[in-house]
mmCIF file of C-alpha atoms and ligand atoms in Angstrom:
data_model
loop_
_atom_site.group_PDB
_atom_site.id
_atom_site.type_symbol
_atom_site.label_atom_id
_atom_site.label_comp_id
_atom_site.label_asym_id
_atom_site.label_seq_id
_atom_site.Cartn_x
_atom_site.Cartn_y
_atom_site.Cartn_z
ATOM 1 C CA UNK A 1 -32.629 12.730 -10.099
ATOM 2 C CA UNK A 2 -28.985 11.794 -9.943
ATOM 3 C CA UNK A 3 -28.241 12.694 -13.556
ATOM 4 C CA UNK A 4 -29.632 16.231 -13.180
ATOM 5 C CA UNK A 5 -27.562 16.800 -10.085
ATOM 6 C CA UNK A 6 -24.507 16.036 -12.184
ATOM 7 C CA UNK A 7 -25.527 17.986 -15.253
ATOM 8 C CA UNK A 8 -26.404 21.163 -13.377
ATOM 9 C CA UNK A 9 -23.555 21.302 -10.898
ATOM 10 C CA UNK A 10 -21.579 24.542 -11.149
ATOM 11 C CA UNK A 11 -18.150 23.252 -12.207
ATOM 12 C CA UNK A 12 -15.185 25.592 -12.434
ATOM 13 C CA UNK A 13 -15.573 28.290 -15.085
ATOM 14 C CA UNK A 14 -12.676 29.127 -17.380
ATOM 15 C CA UNK A 15 -12.483 32.777 -16.166
ATOM 16 C CA UNK A 16 -12.383 31.539 -12.564
ATOM 17 C CA UNK A 17 -9.700 28.988 -13.423
ATOM 18 C CA UNK A 18 -7.586 31.634 -15.195
ATOM 19 C CA UNK A 19 -7.952 33.965 -12.219
ATOM 20 C CA UNK A 20 -6.459 31.257 -10.021
ATOM 21 C CA UNK A 21 -3.903 29.745 -12.418
ATOM 22 C CA UNK A 22 -3.272 32.293 -15.158
ATOM 23 C CA UNK A 23 0.353 33.017 -14.255
ATOM 24 C CA UNK A 24 3.437 30.823 -13.956
ATOM 25 C CA UNK A 25 3.907 31.909 -10.335
ATOM 26 C CA UNK A 26 0.360 30.845 -9.427
ATOM 27 C CA UNK A 27 0.852 27.436 -11.076
ATOM 28 C CA UNK A 28 4.221 26.947 -9.361
ATOM 29 C CA UNK A 29 2.677 27.761 -5.983
ATOM 30 C CA UNK A 30 -0.170 25.301 -6.566
ATOM 31 C CA UNK A 31 2.210 22.570 -7.723
ATOM 32 C CA UNK A 32 4.423 23.089 -4.693
ATOM 33 C CA UNK A 33 1.441 22.995 -2.349
ATOM 34 C CA UNK A 34 -0.012 19.883 -3.981
ATOM 35 C CA UNK A 35 3.365 18.121 -3.960
ATOM 36 C CA UNK A 36 4.432 19.031 -0.439
ATOM 37 C CA UNK A 37 1.300 20.044 1.536
ATOM 38 C CA UNK A 38 3.345 20.207 4.774
ATOM 39 C CA UNK A 39 6.345 21.900 3.160
ATOM 40 C CA UNK A 40 9.335 20.543 1.203
ATOM 41 C CA UNK A 41 10.483 16.990 1.987
ATOM 42 C CA UNK A 42 13.742 15.778 0.415
ATOM 43 C CA UNK A 43 12.943 12.772 -1.846
ATOM 44 C CA UNK A 44 16.422 11.404 -1.065
ATOM 45 C CA UNK A 45 16.746 11.548 2.733
ATOM 46 C CA UNK A 46 13.373 12.830 3.945
ATOM 47 C CA UNK A 47 14.916 15.986 5.429
ATOM 48 C CA UNK A 48 12.833 19.142 5.561
ATOM 49 C CA UNK A 49 15.512 21.837 6.053
ATOM 50 C CA UNK A 50 16.206 23.451 2.692
ATOM 51 C CA UNK A 51 17.112 26.525 0.703
ATOM 52 C CA UNK A 52 15.425 27.634 -2.508
ATOM 53 C CA UNK A 53 16.948 29.083 -5.657
ATOM 54 C CA UNK A 54 16.009 29.332 -9.281
ATOM 55 C CA UNK A 55 17.838 27.550 -12.080
ATOM 56 C CA UNK A 56 16.339 27.533 -15.533
ATOM 57 C CA UNK A 57 12.579 27.635 -15.564
ATOM 58 C CA UNK A 58 11.489 26.432 -12.164
ATOM 59 C CA UNK A 59 12.315 26.649 -8.481
ATOM 60 C CA UNK A 60 14.973 24.281 -7.152
ATOM 61 C CA UNK A 61 15.137 23.105 -3.534
ATOM 62 C CA UNK A 62 18.439 22.159 -1.923
ATOM 63 C CA UNK A 63 18.289 19.807 1.059
ATOM 64 C CA UNK A 64 20.368 21.065 3.999
ATOM 65 C CA UNK A 65 21.059 17.528 5.222
ATOM 66 C CA UNK A 66 22.231 15.722 2.072
ATOM 67 C CA UNK A 67 22.747 18.715 -0.264
ATOM 68 C CA UNK A 68 20.686 17.073 -3.007
ATOM 69 C CA UNK A 69 18.943 19.498 -5.347
ATOM 70 C CA UNK A 70 15.355 18.803 -6.384
ATOM 71 C CA UNK A 71 13.509 20.900 -8.925
ATOM 72 C CA UNK A 72 9.828 21.587 -8.418
ATOM 73 C CA UNK A 73 8.903 19.374 -11.356
ATOM 74 C CA UNK A 74 11.474 16.576 -10.792
ATOM 75 C CA UNK A 75 9.907 13.167 -10.323
ATOM 76 C CA UNK A 76 6.484 14.350 -11.485
ATOM 77 C CA UNK A 77 4.789 14.005 -14.818
ATOM 78 C CA UNK A 78 6.037 17.526 -15.659
ATOM 79 C CA UNK A 79 9.752 16.714 -15.305
ATOM 80 C CA UNK A 80 11.931 18.046 -18.135
ATOM 81 C CA UNK A 81 9.010 19.771 -19.815
ATOM 82 C CA UNK A 82 9.875 22.833 -21.832
ATOM 83 C CA UNK A 83 6.315 24.056 -21.712
ATOM 84 C CA UNK A 84 5.186 26.649 -19.195
ATOM 85 C CA UNK A 85 3.177 25.183 -16.316
ATOM 86 C CA UNK A 86 0.312 27.471 -17.366
ATOM 87 C CA UNK A 87 -0.051 25.391 -20.546
ATOM 88 C CA UNK A 88 -0.075 22.134 -18.550
ATOM 89 C CA UNK A 89 -2.627 23.552 -16.142
ATOM 90 C CA UNK A 90 -4.859 24.634 -19.029
ATOM 91 C CA UNK A 91 -4.602 21.128 -20.495
ATOM 92 C CA UNK A 92 -5.530 19.656 -17.100
ATOM 93 C CA UNK A 93 -8.504 22.016 -16.956
ATOM 94 C CA UNK A 94 -9.823 21.171 -20.432
ATOM 95 C CA UNK A 95 -9.249 17.419 -20.130
ATOM 96 C CA UNK A 96 -10.826 17.160 -16.699
ATOM 97 C CA UNK A 97 -13.869 19.253 -17.621
ATOM 98 C CA UNK A 98 -14.613 17.609 -20.985
ATOM 99 C CA UNK A 99 -17.490 15.298 -20.179
ATOM 100 C CA UNK A 100 -17.197 13.272 -23.351
ATOM 101 C CA UNK A 101 -13.421 13.325 -23.626
ATOM 102 C CA UNK A 102 -11.190 15.564 -25.671
ATOM 103 C CA UNK A 103 -9.143 14.618 -28.725
ATOM 104 C CA UNK A 104 -5.478 15.579 -29.078
ATOM 105 C CA UNK A 105 -6.501 17.640 -32.097
ATOM 106 C CA UNK A 106 -9.045 19.644 -30.088
ATOM 107 C CA UNK A 107 -6.512 20.065 -27.268
ATOM 108 C CA UNK A 108 -3.875 21.327 -29.734
ATOM 109 C CA UNK A 109 -6.247 24.093 -30.851
ATOM 110 C CA UNK A 110 -7.300 25.008 -27.327
ATOM 111 C CA UNK A 111 -3.847 25.369 -25.795
ATOM 112 C CA UNK A 112 -1.849 26.427 -28.861
ATOM 113 C CA UNK A 113 0.761 23.644 -29.138
ATOM 114 C CA UNK A 114 1.780 21.275 -31.949
ATOM 115 C CA UNK A 115 -0.181 18.083 -32.516
ATOM 116 C CA UNK A 116 2.591 15.751 -31.202
ATOM 117 C CA UNK A 117 2.866 17.875 -28.070
ATOM 118 C CA UNK A 118 -0.913 17.838 -27.539
ATOM 119 C CA UNK A 119 -0.906 14.053 -28.077
ATOM 120 C CA UNK A 120 1.842 13.595 -25.516
ATOM 121 C CA UNK A 121 0.142 15.822 -22.931
ATOM 122 C CA UNK A 122 -3.161 14.022 -23.455
ATOM 123 C CA UNK A 123 -1.586 10.590 -23.071
ATOM 124 C CA UNK A 124 0.429 11.542 -19.999
ATOM 125 C CA UNK A 125 -2.684 12.885 -18.295
ATOM 126 C CA UNK A 126 -4.769 9.879 -19.328
ATOM 127 C CA UNK A 127 -2.074 7.599 -17.891
ATOM 128 C CA UNK A 128 -2.204 9.580 -14.642
ATOM 129 C CA UNK A 129 -5.993 9.183 -14.526
ATOM 130 C CA UNK A 130 -6.078 5.471 -15.274
ATOM 131 C CA UNK A 131 -3.213 4.668 -12.876
ATOM 132 C CA UNK A 132 -4.947 6.628 -10.133
ATOM 133 C CA UNK A 133 -8.008 4.378 -10.344
ATOM 134 C CA UNK A 134 -6.130 1.121 -10.903
ATOM 135 C CA UNK A 135 -5.415 0.665 -7.180
ATOM 136 C CA UNK A 136 -9.044 0.939 -6.110
ATOM 137 C CA UNK A 137 -11.162 -2.148 -5.661
ATOM 138 C CA UNK A 138 -14.933 -2.196 -6.030
ATOM 139 C CA UNK A 139 -16.994 -2.735 -2.911
ATOM 140 C CA UNK A 140 -20.685 -3.448 -2.289
ATOM 141 C CA UNK A 141 -22.643 -5.303 -4.942
ATOM 142 C CA UNK A 142 -20.940 -5.404 -8.334
ATOM 143 C CA UNK A 143 -22.621 -5.794 -11.723
ATOM 144 C CA UNK A 144 -20.358 -6.962 -14.531
ATOM 145 C CA UNK A 145 -20.702 -7.335 -18.268
ATOM 146 C CA UNK A 146 -18.529 -8.263 -21.232
ATOM 147 C CA UNK A 147 -17.784 -5.519 -23.761
ATOM 148 C CA UNK A 148 -15.456 -4.766 -26.652
ATOM 149 C CA UNK A 149 -13.630 -1.697 -27.813
ATOM 150 C CA UNK A 150 -13.046 -1.363 -31.496
ATOM 151 C CA UNK A 151 -14.687 -3.369 -34.209
ATOM 152 C CA UNK A 152 -17.127 -0.990 -35.832
ATOM 153 C CA UNK A 153 -15.376 2.078 -34.378
ATOM 154 C CA UNK A 154 -11.910 1.223 -35.584
ATOM 155 C CA UNK A 155 -12.549 1.604 -39.279
ATOM 156 C CA UNK A 156 -10.913 -1.800 -39.718
ATOM 157 C CA UNK A 157 -12.329 -5.271 -39.847
ATOM 158 C CA UNK A 158 -15.485 -5.525 -37.729
ATOM 159 C CA UNK A 159 -16.540 -8.396 -35.504
ATOM 160 C CA UNK A 160 -14.595 -10.870 -33.442
ATOM 161 C CA UNK A 161 -11.893 -11.227 -36.084
ATOM 162 C CA UNK A 162 -10.840 -7.582 -35.857
ATOM 163 C CA UNK A 163 -7.233 -7.323 -34.796
ATOM 164 C CA UNK A 164 -8.005 -3.942 -33.285
ATOM 165 C CA UNK A 165 -10.815 -5.230 -31.073
ATOM 166 C CA UNK A 166 -10.126 -5.269 -27.350
ATOM 167 C CA UNK A 167 -12.253 -7.269 -24.884
ATOM 168 C CA UNK A 168 -12.851 -5.557 -21.549
ATOM 169 C CA UNK A 169 -14.822 -6.138 -18.370
ATOM 170 C CA UNK A 170 -17.285 -3.375 -17.517
ATOM 171 C CA UNK A 171 -18.020 -3.409 -13.777
ATOM 172 C CA UNK A 172 -20.307 -1.181 -11.770
ATOM 173 C CA UNK A 173 -20.942 -0.838 -8.085
ATOM 174 C CA UNK A 174 -24.447 0.592 -7.428
ATOM 175 C CA UNK A 175 -25.824 2.360 -4.346
ATOM 176 C CA UNK A 176 -28.910 1.154 -2.459
ATOM 177 C CA UNK A 177 -31.200 2.793 -5.020
ATOM 178 C CA UNK A 178 -29.425 1.071 -7.895
ATOM 179 C CA UNK A 179 -27.641 4.213 -9.111
ATOM 180 C CA UNK A 180 -23.976 3.805 -10.052
ATOM 181 C CA UNK A 181 -21.331 4.736 -7.496
ATOM 182 C CA UNK A 182 -18.137 3.586 -9.194
ATOM 183 C CA UNK A 183 -17.159 1.856 -12.388
ATOM 184 C CA UNK A 184 -14.119 -0.020 -13.608
ATOM 185 C CA UNK A 185 -13.391 -0.719 -17.240
ATOM 186 C CA UNK A 186 -10.557 -3.228 -17.567
ATOM 187 C CA UNK A 187 -9.110 -4.798 -20.705
ATOM 188 C CA UNK A 188 -8.755 -8.574 -20.368
ATOM 189 C CA UNK A 189 -6.935 -11.083 -22.603
ATOM 190 C CA UNK A 190 -10.296 -12.699 -23.394
ATOM 191 C CA UNK A 191 -13.473 -13.924 -21.735
ATOM 192 C CA UNK A 192 -12.032 -17.059 -20.188
ATOM 193 C CA UNK A 193 -12.375 -18.328 -16.620
ATOM 194 C CA UNK A 194 -8.653 -17.686 -15.988
ATOM 195 C CA UNK A 195 -8.866 -14.090 -17.187
ATOM 196 C CA UNK A 196 -11.985 -13.384 -15.104
ATOM 197 C CA UNK A 197 -10.505 -14.984 -11.967
ATOM 198 C CA UNK A 198 -7.366 -12.825 -12.367
ATOM 199 C CA UNK A 199 -9.483 -9.736 -12.996
ATOM 200 C CA UNK A 200 -11.629 -10.401 -9.892
ATOM 201 C CA UNK A 201 -8.573 -10.866 -7.669
ATOM 202 C CA UNK A 202 -7.180 -7.498 -8.735
ATOM 203 C CA UNK A 203 -10.363 -5.451 -8.894
ATOM 204 C CA UNK A 204 -12.851 -6.805 -6.351
ATOM 205 C CA UNK A 205 -12.821 -6.994 -2.591
ATOM 206 C CA UNK A 206 -13.260 -10.612 -1.432
ATOM 207 C CA UNK A 207 -16.816 -11.531 -0.489
ATOM 208 C CA UNK A 208 -18.477 -9.234 -3.027
ATOM 209 C CA UNK A 209 -21.786 -10.309 -4.552
ATOM 210 C CA UNK A 210 -21.276 -10.235 -8.293
ATOM 211 C CA UNK A 211 -24.155 -10.160 -10.773
ATOM 212 C CA UNK A 212 -23.649 -10.979 -14.452
ATOM 213 C CA UNK A 213 -25.489 -12.353 -17.445
ATOM 214 C CA UNK A 214 -25.168 -16.038 -18.282
ATOM 215 C CA UNK A 215 -21.678 -15.918 -19.851
ATOM 216 C CA UNK A 216 -20.005 -18.962 -18.286
ATOM 217 C CA UNK A 217 -16.589 -17.430 -17.536
ATOM 218 C CA UNK A 218 -18.074 -14.929 -15.045
ATOM 219 C CA UNK A 219 -18.657 -17.771 -12.528
ATOM 220 C CA UNK A 220 -14.860 -17.693 -12.050
ATOM 221 C CA UNK A 221 -15.220 -14.657 -9.733
ATOM 222 C CA UNK A 222 -15.853 -17.260 -7.027
ATOM 223 C CA UNK A 223 -12.156 -18.192 -7.291
ATOM 224 C CA UNK A 224 -11.400 -14.743 -5.900
ATOM 225 C CA UNK A 225 -13.679 -15.351 -2.916
ATOM 226 C CA UNK A 226 -16.725 -13.561 -4.373
ATOM 227 C CA UNK A 227 -20.276 -14.811 -4.676
ATOM 228 C CA UNK A 228 -21.787 -15.025 -8.118
ATOM 229 C CA UNK A 229 -25.335 -14.701 -9.399
ATOM 230 C CA UNK A 230 -26.242 -14.947 -13.075
ATOM 231 C CA UNK A 231 -29.291 -13.531 -14.783
ATOM 232 C CA UNK A 232 -30.183 -15.603 -17.770
ATOM 233 C CA UNK A 233 -30.888 -13.396 -20.724
ATOM 234 C CA UNK A 234 -33.482 -15.738 -22.216
ATOM 235 C CA UNK A 235 -33.667 -14.198 -25.679
ATOM 236 C CA UNK A 236 -33.640 -10.599 -24.423
ATOM 237 C CA UNK A 237 -31.095 -8.188 -25.776
ATOM 238 C CA UNK A 238 -28.721 -6.833 -23.118
ATOM 239 C CA UNK A 239 -30.201 -3.347 -23.402
ATOM 240 C CA UNK A 240 -33.642 -4.712 -22.584
ATOM 241 C CA UNK A 241 -32.430 -6.041 -19.249
ATOM 242 C CA UNK A 242 -33.375 -3.715 -16.410
ATOM 243 C CA UNK A 243 -30.730 -5.321 -14.213
ATOM 244 C CA UNK A 244 -28.006 -3.955 -16.445
ATOM 245 C CA UNK A 245 -29.635 -0.661 -17.400
ATOM 246 C CA UNK A 246 -26.898 1.530 -15.914
ATOM 247 C CA UNK A 247 -24.059 -0.553 -17.261
ATOM 248 C CA UNK A 248 -25.568 -0.393 -20.731
ATOM 249 C CA UNK A 249 -26.157 3.359 -20.454
ATOM 250 C CA UNK A 250 -22.531 3.897 -19.446
ATOM 251 C CA UNK A 251 -21.241 1.667 -22.239
ATOM 252 C CA UNK A 252 -23.392 3.677 -24.675
ATOM 253 C CA UNK A 253 -21.873 6.921 -23.362
ATOM 254 C CA UNK A 254 -18.394 5.435 -23.658
ATOM 255 C CA UNK A 255 -19.027 4.525 -27.283
ATOM 256 C CA UNK A 256 -20.298 8.043 -28.053
ATOM 257 C CA UNK A 257 -17.329 9.561 -26.269
ATOM 258 C CA UNK A 258 -14.728 7.470 -28.066
ATOM 259 C CA UNK A 259 -16.428 7.811 -31.430
ATOM 260 C CA UNK A 260 -16.896 11.563 -31.139
ATOM 261 C CA UNK A 261 -13.772 12.716 -29.374
ATOM 262 C CA UNK A 262 -11.085 10.337 -30.476
ATOM 263 C CA UNK A 263 -12.301 8.685 -33.698
ATOM 264 C CA UNK A 264 -10.123 5.702 -34.518
ATOM 265 C CA UNK A 265 -7.157 5.041 -32.302
ATOM 266 C CA UNK A 266 -5.003 2.053 -31.601
ATOM 267 C CA UNK A 267 -7.452 0.297 -29.283
ATOM 268 C CA UNK A 268 -5.148 -2.628 -28.681
ATOM 269 C CA UNK A 269 -2.251 -0.367 -27.688
ATOM 270 C CA UNK A 270 -3.996 2.315 -25.664
ATOM 271 C CA UNK A 271 -7.237 0.674 -24.493
ATOM 272 C CA UNK A 272 -6.423 0.708 -20.780
ATOM 273 C CA UNK A 273 -5.522 4.394 -20.923
ATOM 274 C CA UNK A 274 -8.707 5.511 -22.729
ATOM 275 C CA UNK A 275 -10.935 3.264 -20.602
ATOM 276 C CA UNK A 276 -9.173 4.311 -17.397
ATOM 277 C CA UNK A 277 -9.519 8.011 -18.193
ATOM 278 C CA UNK A 278 -13.230 7.576 -18.948
ATOM 279 C CA UNK A 279 -13.778 5.697 -15.663
ATOM 280 C CA UNK A 280 -11.712 8.252 -13.711
ATOM 281 C CA UNK A 281 -13.938 11.105 -14.877
ATOM 282 C CA UNK A 282 -17.115 9.085 -14.315
ATOM 283 C CA UNK A 283 -16.103 8.144 -10.763
ATOM 284 C CA UNK A 284 -15.578 11.814 -9.903
ATOM 285 C CA UNK A 285 -18.569 13.222 -11.756
ATOM 286 C CA UNK A 286 -20.082 14.740 -8.611
ATOM 287 C CA UNK A 287 -17.029 16.948 -8.013
ATOM 288 C CA UNK A 288 -16.550 18.658 -11.366
ATOM 289 C CA UNK A 289 -15.204 21.868 -9.815
ATOM 290 C CA UNK A 290 -12.499 20.010 -7.845
ATOM 291 C CA UNK A 291 -11.501 17.713 -10.677
ATOM 292 C CA UNK A 292 -8.637 19.838 -12.121
ATOM 293 C CA UNK A 293 -6.821 19.924 -8.777
ATOM 294 C CA UNK A 294 -7.388 16.236 -8.180
ATOM 295 C CA UNK A 295 -5.904 15.517 -11.579
ATOM 296 C CA UNK A 296 -2.918 17.687 -10.692
ATOM 297 C CA UNK A 297 -2.330 15.549 -7.596
ATOM 298 C CA UNK A 298 -2.611 12.411 -9.757
ATOM 299 C CA UNK A 299 -0.066 13.905 -12.180
ATOM 300 C CA UNK A 300 2.379 14.464 -9.338
ATOM 301 C CA UNK A 301 1.884 10.936 -8.024
ATOM 302 C CA UNK A 302 2.350 9.231 -11.370
ATOM 303 C CA UNK A 303 6.028 10.160 -11.537
ATOM 304 C CA UNK A 304 8.322 9.991 -14.512
ATOM 305 C CA UNK A 305 8.316 6.936 -16.729
ATOM 306 C CA UNK A 306 8.420 8.288 -20.283
ATOM 307 C CA UNK A 307 10.420 5.371 -21.603
ATOM 308 C CA UNK A 308 7.742 2.955 -20.447
ATOM 309 C CA UNK A 309 4.555 4.577 -21.548
ATOM 310 C CA UNK A 310 5.469 7.175 -24.144
ATOM 311 C CA UNK A 311 7.321 6.038 -27.269
ATOM 312 C CA UNK A 312 10.457 8.149 -27.453
ATOM 313 C CA UNK A 313 9.855 9.074 -31.087
ATOM 314 C CA UNK A 314 6.658 10.791 -30.022
ATOM 315 C CA UNK A 315 8.236 12.604 -27.082
ATOM 316 C CA UNK A 316 8.622 15.852 -28.905
ATOM 317 C CA UNK A 317 7.281 17.990 -26.090
HETATM 318 ZN ZN1 ZN B 401 18.145 15.221 1.621
#
């Protein structure tokens, strides 16, 4: 059974993780290796000749060709951090291993930082996760469904009128046995033909066979060069439909995860980040032990854009 294979995989134990990344030097070495697997490359001119010295907290590399100095953390998600890398690595470990997500409050207790700092770390890592998956398109057959974040979870007004309710497309690509391979959870402006056509162009490879329920807007995937088949619900509730069993199971898990780990949050503001982080973990659920290092690579790739995705008032890290 696929689910048992996931639940009983070994993962990376905390003692083993601390043995590998318990010191600042170990974390620096891992960051350097993940950032420049073939050795230092100057981000300015591409030169590889360099000298190394230490200023402040971390190693600095000076390019021999253009003389530019680059710190180990410059241009990554860790740039300008005053926290030791060991704290970041621990956060990466806990966030990547938490199957049902981890709240900023729980993270604060686990790694011993203030709540605003834990919030910032959590959001930076969630942004890295969701951006990592954003470039991938779904292949094979794709099942899609309409879903909402918020409403009854937000503590605010329930139903379609809730200002904190975010519509999103839940999409799943199954293997030949019908088990899920990959998912994508994407906020959309609404369930209109225009929104679905735009979504399909960004998230699906052309020519995909897309299966949905009878909601009319889903036929718009054909505008992105996909085929569309609709299963008419015919009075059945979505959860009674075998065709969408996995999608409904995943949406149920998502609801549990968001309700349990995060409680109410600004769905409208942060929906893509929470949904993206959930999908990121789900899509890598077979490689639990390698997940922390993959998240580190994602954190290096995401770069530095605090003014865009972290409100400056909250940047107290
Ligand atoms: Zn250079």
